[in-house]
Amino acid sequence: MGALAVALAVLMVVAVVGLASARVVRQFERGVVFRLGRVHGPPREPGLSWMAPFVDQMRKVNVQIITMPIPAQDGITRDNVTVRVDAVVYFRVHDPVEATVEVQDYEFAVSQVAQTSLRSIIGKSELDDLLSNREALNQGLALMIDSPAVGWGVEIDRVEIKDVALPETMKRSMSRQAEAERERRSRIITADGELQASQKLASAAATMSDTPSALQLRLLQTIVEVAAEKNSTVVLPFPVELLRFLERSTREVADEPASEQRRAVPEQPGRSEPEAIPQRRAVAEPPPPPPPVRPGAVAHDG
């Protein structure tokens, strides 16, 4: 009985020690084992892993893709526009040993490098690139973050710029510019339509001038189209030649002499002839005085 009790006690101790030294590594984790403070062997794969009791310690590292938002950064673009840009970075741990040994907190380190790189990329880019050419900026930003992160056992999967906040004055200026551009396009399209319509009308006018009956047929077709809508009013075209004739007649009447436009003055009763308008008689001017005679001079009769 004593031997059996000892055996049971030993088995219990072994079971307790075995349970204390067993570790379960999940599918998305890798276990880094430290034996007496030193890394022991490669990272442990998912599943049940045994360690030496009281000697080994395990640190589990998540190898999933981590999504980390980059806080919004204020900066001035290369064309001197103040903007506020935020982004998001996707990364994962590809070497659990380096991520555990080489850096104290790899997530905090990646966050700081991402913020610094984002401010740097803002200063090197123009506003148009931030708004319309984000793919190239995302690739450049990913390379800038990946350079120091490689030594930490971290792999940058992708980086994306989320939003670009502009000042209100810049938004108004851009909206006015867009409206002006749309207005310019609409005017060009309208002018192009007018040009094409005028060319077609000129061609139609030339055809109708060659065949005058075509104008009459067109007039009749217009009357038929207007009458089909059951309108009580029919609009007929007024010939321009008649307007020009009336204009010439009015101009000729206005150019007649004023004497022909005067009306005859009626005679007053008791007078057979109209009173003659008194005319002023010419007054004879006195002859000029003779020239004065100088003393000592002899006057000669002329």
Tab-separated table of C-alpha atoms in Angstrom:
chain	number	residue	atom	x	y	z
A	1	MET	CA	0.000	0.000	0.000
A	2	GLY	CA	2.818	2.404	0.794
A	3	ALA	CA	4.423	1.869	-2.597
A	4	LEU	CA	1.101	2.466	-4.302
A	5	ALA	CA	0.591	5.694	-2.422
A	6	VAL	CA	4.078	6.858	-3.368
A	7	ALA	CA	3.409	6.055	-7.003
A	8	LEU	CA	0.153	7.954	-6.960
A	9	ALA	CA	1.866	10.918	-5.339
A	10	VAL	CA	4.596	10.873	-7.981
A	11	LEU	CA	2.031	10.720	-10.737
A	12	MET	CA	0.158	13.636	-9.255
A	13	VAL	CA	3.349	15.681	-9.026
A	14	VAL	CA	4.223	14.841	-12.622
A	15	ALA	CA	0.740	15.787	-13.755
A	16	VAL	CA	0.879	19.083	-11.938
A	17	VAL	CA	4.317	19.857	-13.339
A	18	GLY	CA	3.182	18.824	-16.808
A	19	LEU	CA	0.151	21.034	-16.631
A	20	ALA	CA	2.319	23.882	-15.382
A	21	SER	CA	4.776	23.461	-18.271
A	22	ALA	CA	2.167	23.044	-21.028
A	23	ARG	CA	1.136	26.005	-23.138
A	24	VAL	CA	-1.504	26.300	-25.841
A	25	VAL	CA	-0.594	28.488	-28.813
A	26	ARG	CA	-3.558	29.618	-30.902
A	27	GLN	CA	-3.666	29.617	-34.685
A	28	PHE	CA	-2.991	33.344	-35.071
A	29	GLU	CA	-0.166	33.392	-32.535
A	30	ARG	CA	3.451	32.337	-32.324
A	31	GLY	CA	5.228	31.538	-29.048
A	32	VAL	CA	8.700	32.888	-28.301
A	33	VAL	CA	10.330	30.794	-25.562
A	34	PHE	CA	12.939	32.306	-23.250
A	35	ARG	CA	15.088	29.852	-21.298
A	36	LEU	CA	16.882	31.560	-18.469
A	37	GLY	CA	16.430	34.889	-20.261
A	38	ARG	CA	17.689	33.756	-23.663
A	39	VAL	CA	15.635	32.939	-26.747
A	40	HIS	CA	15.410	29.187	-27.028
A	41	GLY	CA	14.799	27.741	-30.430
A	42	PRO	CA	12.457	28.939	-33.158
A	43	PRO	CA	9.012	30.301	-32.335
A	44	ARG	CA	6.520	27.637	-31.265
A	45	GLU	CA	3.827	26.786	-33.786
A	46	PRO	CA	0.099	26.693	-32.983
A	47	GLY	CA	-1.010	23.832	-30.781
A	48	LEU	CA	0.077	22.334	-27.455
A	49	SER	CA	3.652	23.201	-26.545
A	50	TRP	CA	5.731	21.855	-23.638
A	51	MET	CA	8.344	23.824	-21.772
A	52	ALA	CA	10.801	23.076	-19.035
A	53	PRO	CA	9.105	23.938	-15.738
A	54	PHE	CA	10.511	26.816	-13.731
A	55	VAL	CA	13.102	27.460	-16.476
A	56	ASP	CA	11.273	28.423	-19.657
A	57	GLN	CA	8.982	31.374	-20.208
A	58	MET	CA	6.817	31.969	-23.265
A	59	ARG	CA	5.695	35.238	-24.824
A	60	LYS	CA	2.949	34.995	-27.404
A	61	VAL	CA	3.060	37.300	-30.437
A	62	ASN	CA	0.027	38.037	-32.613
A	63	VAL	CA	0.780	37.552	-36.319
A	64	GLN	CA	-2.567	38.848	-37.623
A	65	ILE	CA	-2.790	41.967	-39.795
A	66	ILE	CA	-3.160	44.928	-37.463
A	67	THR	CA	-5.148	47.985	-38.537
A	68	MET	CA	-3.764	51.140	-36.979
A	69	PRO	CA	-5.238	54.599	-37.660
A	70	ILE	CA	-2.718	57.395	-37.990
A	71	PRO	CA	-3.842	60.536	-36.139
A	72	ALA	CA	-4.556	63.557	-38.337
A	73	GLN	CA	-1.436	65.574	-39.030
A	74	ASP	CA	-1.317	69.287	-39.850
A	75	GLY	CA	1.097	70.319	-42.540
A	76	ILE	CA	1.835	72.715	-45.387
A	77	THR	CA	2.032	71.340	-48.900
A	78	ARG	CA	4.694	72.236	-51.406
A	79	ASP	CA	2.388	74.849	-52.954
A	80	ASN	CA	1.847	76.522	-49.534
A	81	VAL	CA	-1.616	75.195	-48.656
A	82	THR	CA	-2.412	74.285	-45.059
A	83	VAL	CA	-4.053	70.853	-44.860
A	84	ARG	CA	-4.940	68.261	-42.258
A	85	VAL	CA	-4.426	64.663	-43.372
A	86	ASP	CA	-5.139	61.382	-41.623
A	87	ALA	CA	-4.394	57.845	-42.812
A	88	VAL	CA	-4.507	54.194	-41.827
A	89	VAL	CA	-1.693	51.624	-41.908
A	90	TYR	CA	-2.028	47.838	-42.179
A	91	PHE	CA	0.912	45.753	-40.939
A	92	ARG	CA	1.735	42.347	-39.516
A	93	VAL	CA	4.589	40.627	-37.659
A	94	HIS	CA	6.604	38.326	-39.910
A	95	ASP	CA	9.396	37.581	-37.398
A	96	PRO	CA	8.121	37.151	-33.820
A	97	VAL	CA	11.635	36.943	-32.364
A	98	GLU	CA	12.747	40.316	-33.764
A	99	ALA	CA	9.396	41.920	-32.869
A	100	THR	CA	9.944	40.771	-29.288
A	101	VAL	CA	13.665	41.373	-28.901
A	102	GLU	CA	14.559	44.308	-31.192
A	103	VAL	CA	11.838	46.751	-30.142
A	104	GLN	CA	10.057	47.299	-26.862
A	105	ASP	CA	6.568	47.962	-28.322
A	106	TYR	CA	6.410	47.465	-32.059
A	107	GLU	CA	2.866	48.860	-32.376
A	108	PHE	CA	3.836	52.161	-30.722
A	109	ALA	CA	7.011	52.324	-32.821
A	110	VAL	CA	5.084	51.806	-36.064
A	111	SER	CA	2.580	54.485	-35.019
A	112	GLN	CA	5.301	57.069	-34.419
A	113	VAL	CA	7.097	56.293	-37.683
A	114	ALA	CA	3.783	56.519	-39.568
A	115	GLN	CA	3.001	59.963	-38.138
A	116	THR	CA	6.466	61.281	-39.004
A	117	SER	CA	6.310	59.837	-42.523
A	118	LEU	CA	2.850	61.298	-43.082
A	119	ARG	CA	4.039	64.812	-42.185
A	120	SER	CA	7.027	64.356	-44.458
A	121	ILE	CA	4.901	63.203	-47.398
A	122	ILE	CA	2.585	66.201	-46.934
A	123	GLY	CA	5.481	68.640	-47.231
A	124	LYS	CA	6.788	66.956	-50.383
A	125	SER	CA	3.444	66.842	-52.212
A	126	GLU	CA	1.159	69.386	-53.815
A	127	LEU	CA	-2.514	69.831	-53.062
A	128	ASP	CA	-3.626	68.345	-56.387
A	129	ASP	CA	-1.607	65.200	-55.681
A	130	LEU	CA	-3.199	64.792	-52.259
A	131	LEU	CA	-6.658	65.076	-53.787
A	132	SER	CA	-6.320	63.119	-57.028
A	133	ASN	CA	-3.056	61.120	-57.025
A	134	ARG	CA	-3.336	59.217	-53.773
A	135	GLU	CA	-2.159	55.856	-55.092
A	136	ALA	CA	1.373	57.086	-55.680
A	137	LEU	CA	1.385	58.851	-52.305
A	138	ASN	CA	0.180	55.685	-50.560
A	139	GLN	CA	2.997	53.674	-52.095
A	140	GLY	CA	5.595	56.276	-51.147
A	141	LEU	CA	4.246	56.462	-47.602
A	142	ALA	CA	4.340	52.666	-47.293
A	143	LEU	CA	7.997	52.600	-48.367
A	144	MET	CA	8.910	55.303	-45.863
A	145	ILE	CA	7.283	53.361	-42.996
A	146	ASP	CA	8.580	49.970	-44.128
A	147	SER	CA	12.251	51.013	-44.146
A	148	PRO	CA	12.732	51.109	-40.337
A	149	ALA	CA	10.013	48.517	-39.649
A	150	VAL	CA	11.911	45.744	-41.476
A	151	GLY	CA	14.496	45.587	-38.681
A	152	TRP	CA	11.711	45.171	-36.120
A	153	GLY	CA	10.317	42.049	-37.740
A	154	VAL	CA	7.252	43.996	-38.955
A	155	GLU	CA	5.973	43.966	-42.533
A	156	ILE	CA	3.871	46.886	-43.833
A	157	ASP	CA	0.991	45.513	-45.867
A	158	ARG	CA	-0.475	48.804	-47.149
A	159	VAL	CA	-1.036	52.438	-46.211
A	160	GLU	CA	-3.993	54.534	-47.297
A	161	ILE	CA	-4.707	58.252	-46.905
A	162	LYS	CA	-8.229	58.533	-45.534
A	163	ASP	CA	-9.169	62.196	-45.631
A	164	VAL	CA	-7.695	65.574	-46.558
A	165	ALA	CA	-9.252	68.464	-44.633
A	166	LEU	CA	-8.951	71.887	-46.307
A	167	PRO	CA	-9.589	75.373	-44.894
A	168	GLU	CA	-13.007	76.869	-45.620
A	169	THR	CA	-11.506	79.637	-47.771
A	170	MET	CA	-9.759	77.058	-49.938
A	171	LYS	CA	-12.977	75.060	-50.295
A	172	ARG	CA	-14.847	78.154	-51.480
A	173	SER	CA	-12.094	79.006	-53.941
A	174	MET	CA	-12.095	75.481	-55.353
A	175	SER	CA	-15.879	75.478	-55.648
A	176	ARG	CA	-15.789	78.775	-57.553
A	177	GLN	CA	-13.098	77.378	-59.820
A	178	ALA	CA	-15.175	74.268	-60.507
A	179	GLU	CA	-18.256	76.380	-61.244
A	180	ALA	CA	-16.280	78.578	-63.623
A	181	GLU	CA	-14.909	75.519	-65.399
A	182	ARG	CA	-18.405	74.057	-65.782
A	183	GLU	CA	-19.715	77.390	-67.046
A	184	ARG	CA	-16.884	77.559	-69.584
A	185	ARG	CA	-17.673	74.077	-70.847
A	186	SER	CA	-21.382	74.822	-71.123
A	187	ARG	CA	-20.720	78.000	-73.099
A	188	ILE	CA	-18.365	76.181	-75.450
A	189	ILE	CA	-20.931	73.430	-76.023
A	190	THR	CA	-23.681	76.014	-76.624
A	191	ALA	CA	-21.515	77.968	-79.057
A	192	ASP	CA	-20.586	74.770	-80.882
A	193	GLY	CA	-24.274	73.905	-81.179
A	194	GLU	CA	-25.070	77.373	-82.523
A	195	LEU	CA	-22.269	77.052	-85.065
A	196	GLN	CA	-23.494	73.700	-86.307
A	197	ALA	CA	-27.094	74.956	-86.404
A	198	SER	CA	-26.079	78.058	-88.375
A	199	GLN	CA	-24.206	75.923	-90.882
A	200	LYS	CA	-27.222	73.679	-91.353
A	201	LEU	CA	-29.543	76.693	-91.657
A	202	ALA	CA	-27.241	78.296	-94.223
A	203	SER	CA	-27.254	75.083	-96.226
A	204	ALA	CA	-31.053	74.908	-96.016
A	205	ALA	CA	-31.366	78.568	-97.062
A	206	ALA	CA	-29.132	77.955	-100.068
A	207	THR	CA	-31.269	75.002	-101.110
A	208	MET	CA	-34.494	76.978	-100.723
A	209	SER	CA	-33.084	79.903	-102.687
A	210	ASP	CA	-32.394	77.563	-105.597
A	211	THR	CA	-35.931	76.153	-105.432
A	212	PRO	CA	-38.441	78.794	-104.224
A	213	SER	CA	-41.199	76.201	-104.055
A	214	ALA	CA	-39.333	74.538	-101.185
A	215	LEU	CA	-39.986	77.617	-99.030
A	216	GLN	CA	-43.710	77.388	-99.742
A	217	LEU	CA	-43.714	73.689	-98.893
A	218	ARG	CA	-41.894	74.441	-95.665
A	219	LEU	CA	-44.469	77.117	-94.816
A	220	LEU	CA	-47.323	74.696	-95.453
A	221	GLN	CA	-45.624	72.048	-93.324
A	222	THR	CA	-45.260	74.515	-90.476
A	223	ILE	CA	-48.959	75.417	-90.696
A	224	VAL	CA	-49.853	71.712	-90.610
A	225	GLU	CA	-47.672	71.165	-87.530
A	226	VAL	CA	-49.246	74.137	-85.742
A	227	ALA	CA	-52.777	73.067	-86.693
A	228	ALA	CA	-52.155	69.529	-85.427
A	229	GLU	CA	-51.929	70.857	-81.844
A	230	LYS	CA	-55.481	72.326	-82.107
A	231	ASN	CA	-54.346	75.882	-81.549
A	232	SER	CA	-56.770	78.755	-82.109
A	233	THR	CA	-53.963	81.055	-83.233
A	234	VAL	CA	-51.893	80.462	-86.333
A	235	VAL	CA	-48.666	82.386	-86.705
A	236	LEU	CA	-47.645	83.167	-90.278
A	237	PRO	CA	-44.235	84.469	-91.228
A	238	PHE	CA	-44.129	88.115	-92.304
A	239	PRO	CA	-41.962	88.705	-95.391
A	240	VAL	CA	-38.917	90.789	-94.695
A	241	GLU	CA	-39.090	92.411	-98.148
A	242	LEU	CA	-42.362	94.081	-97.199
A	243	LEU	CA	-40.766	95.543	-94.082
A	244	ARG	CA	-37.925	96.930	-96.188
A	245	PHE	CA	-40.446	98.437	-98.675
A	246	LEU	CA	-42.297	100.202	-95.854
A	247	GLU	CA	-39.004	101.451	-94.443
A	248	ARG	CA	-37.974	102.942	-97.802
A	249	SER	CA	-41.386	104.576	-98.260
A	250	THR	CA	-41.213	106.172	-94.815
A	251	ARG	CA	-37.724	107.476	-95.523
A	252	GLU	CA	-38.815	109.060	-98.848
A	253	VAL	CA	-41.735	110.840	-97.202
A	254	ALA	CA	-39.444	112.224	-94.528
A	255	ASP	CA	-37.022	113.562	-97.136
A	256	GLU	CA	-39.605	115.725	-99.053
A	257	PRO	CA	-38.971	119.561	-99.078
A	258	ALA	CA	-40.444	121.546	-96.253
A	259	SER	CA	-42.259	123.887	-98.685
A	260	GLU	CA	-44.418	121.043	-99.942
A	261	GLN	CA	-45.308	120.037	-96.386
A	262	ARG	CA	-46.630	123.502	-95.410
A	263	ARG	CA	-50.348	123.999	-95.344
A	264	ALA	CA	-52.053	127.002	-97.060
A	265	VAL	CA	-52.884	129.865	-94.731
A	266	PRO	CA	-56.697	130.675	-94.857
A	267	GLU	CA	-57.770	134.209	-95.876
A	268	GLN	CA	-59.348	136.497	-93.284
A	269	PRO	CA	-62.728	138.108	-94.052
A	270	GLY	CA	-62.647	141.820	-95.146
A	271	ARG	CA	-59.273	141.595	-96.756
A	272	SER	CA	-58.870	140.891	-100.427
A	273	GLU	CA	-55.128	140.560	-100.351
A	274	PRO	CA	-52.871	139.469	-97.601
A	275	GLU	CA	-51.100	142.278	-95.863
A	276	ALA	CA	-47.742	142.904	-97.277
A	277	ILE	CA	-44.915	142.422	-94.949
A	278	PRO	CA	-43.179	145.756	-94.533
A	279	GLN	CA	-39.680	145.725	-95.704
A	280	ARG	CA	-36.971	147.843	-94.293
A	281	ARG	CA	-35.602	150.468	-96.585
A	282	ALA	CA	-31.963	150.794	-96.958
A	283	VAL	CA	-30.739	153.947	-95.224
A	284	ALA	CA	-28.120	155.897	-97.174
A	285	GLU	CA	-24.946	156.170	-95.245
A	286	PRO	CA	-23.378	159.694	-94.990
A	287	PRO	CA	-20.180	160.313	-97.018
A	288	PRO	CA	-16.919	160.091	-95.119
A	289	PRO	CA	-15.462	163.404	-93.809
A	290	PRO	CA	-12.612	164.993	-95.811
A	291	PRO	CA	-9.103	164.489	-94.535
A	292	PRO	CA	-7.694	167.276	-92.318
A	293	VAL	CA	-5.433	169.889	-93.955
A	294	ARG	CA	-1.976	170.250	-92.506
A	295	PRO	CA	-0.683	173.758	-91.806
A	296	GLY	CA	1.483	175.169	-94.612
A	297	ALA	CA	0.102	172.773	-97.124
A	298	VAL	CA	-1.737	174.071	-100.209
A	299	ALA	CA	-4.983	172.539	-101.005
A	300	HIS	CA	-5.455	171.416	-104.571
A	301	ASP	CA	-8.812	170.787	-106.084
A	302	GLY	CA	-9.009	167.410	-107.400
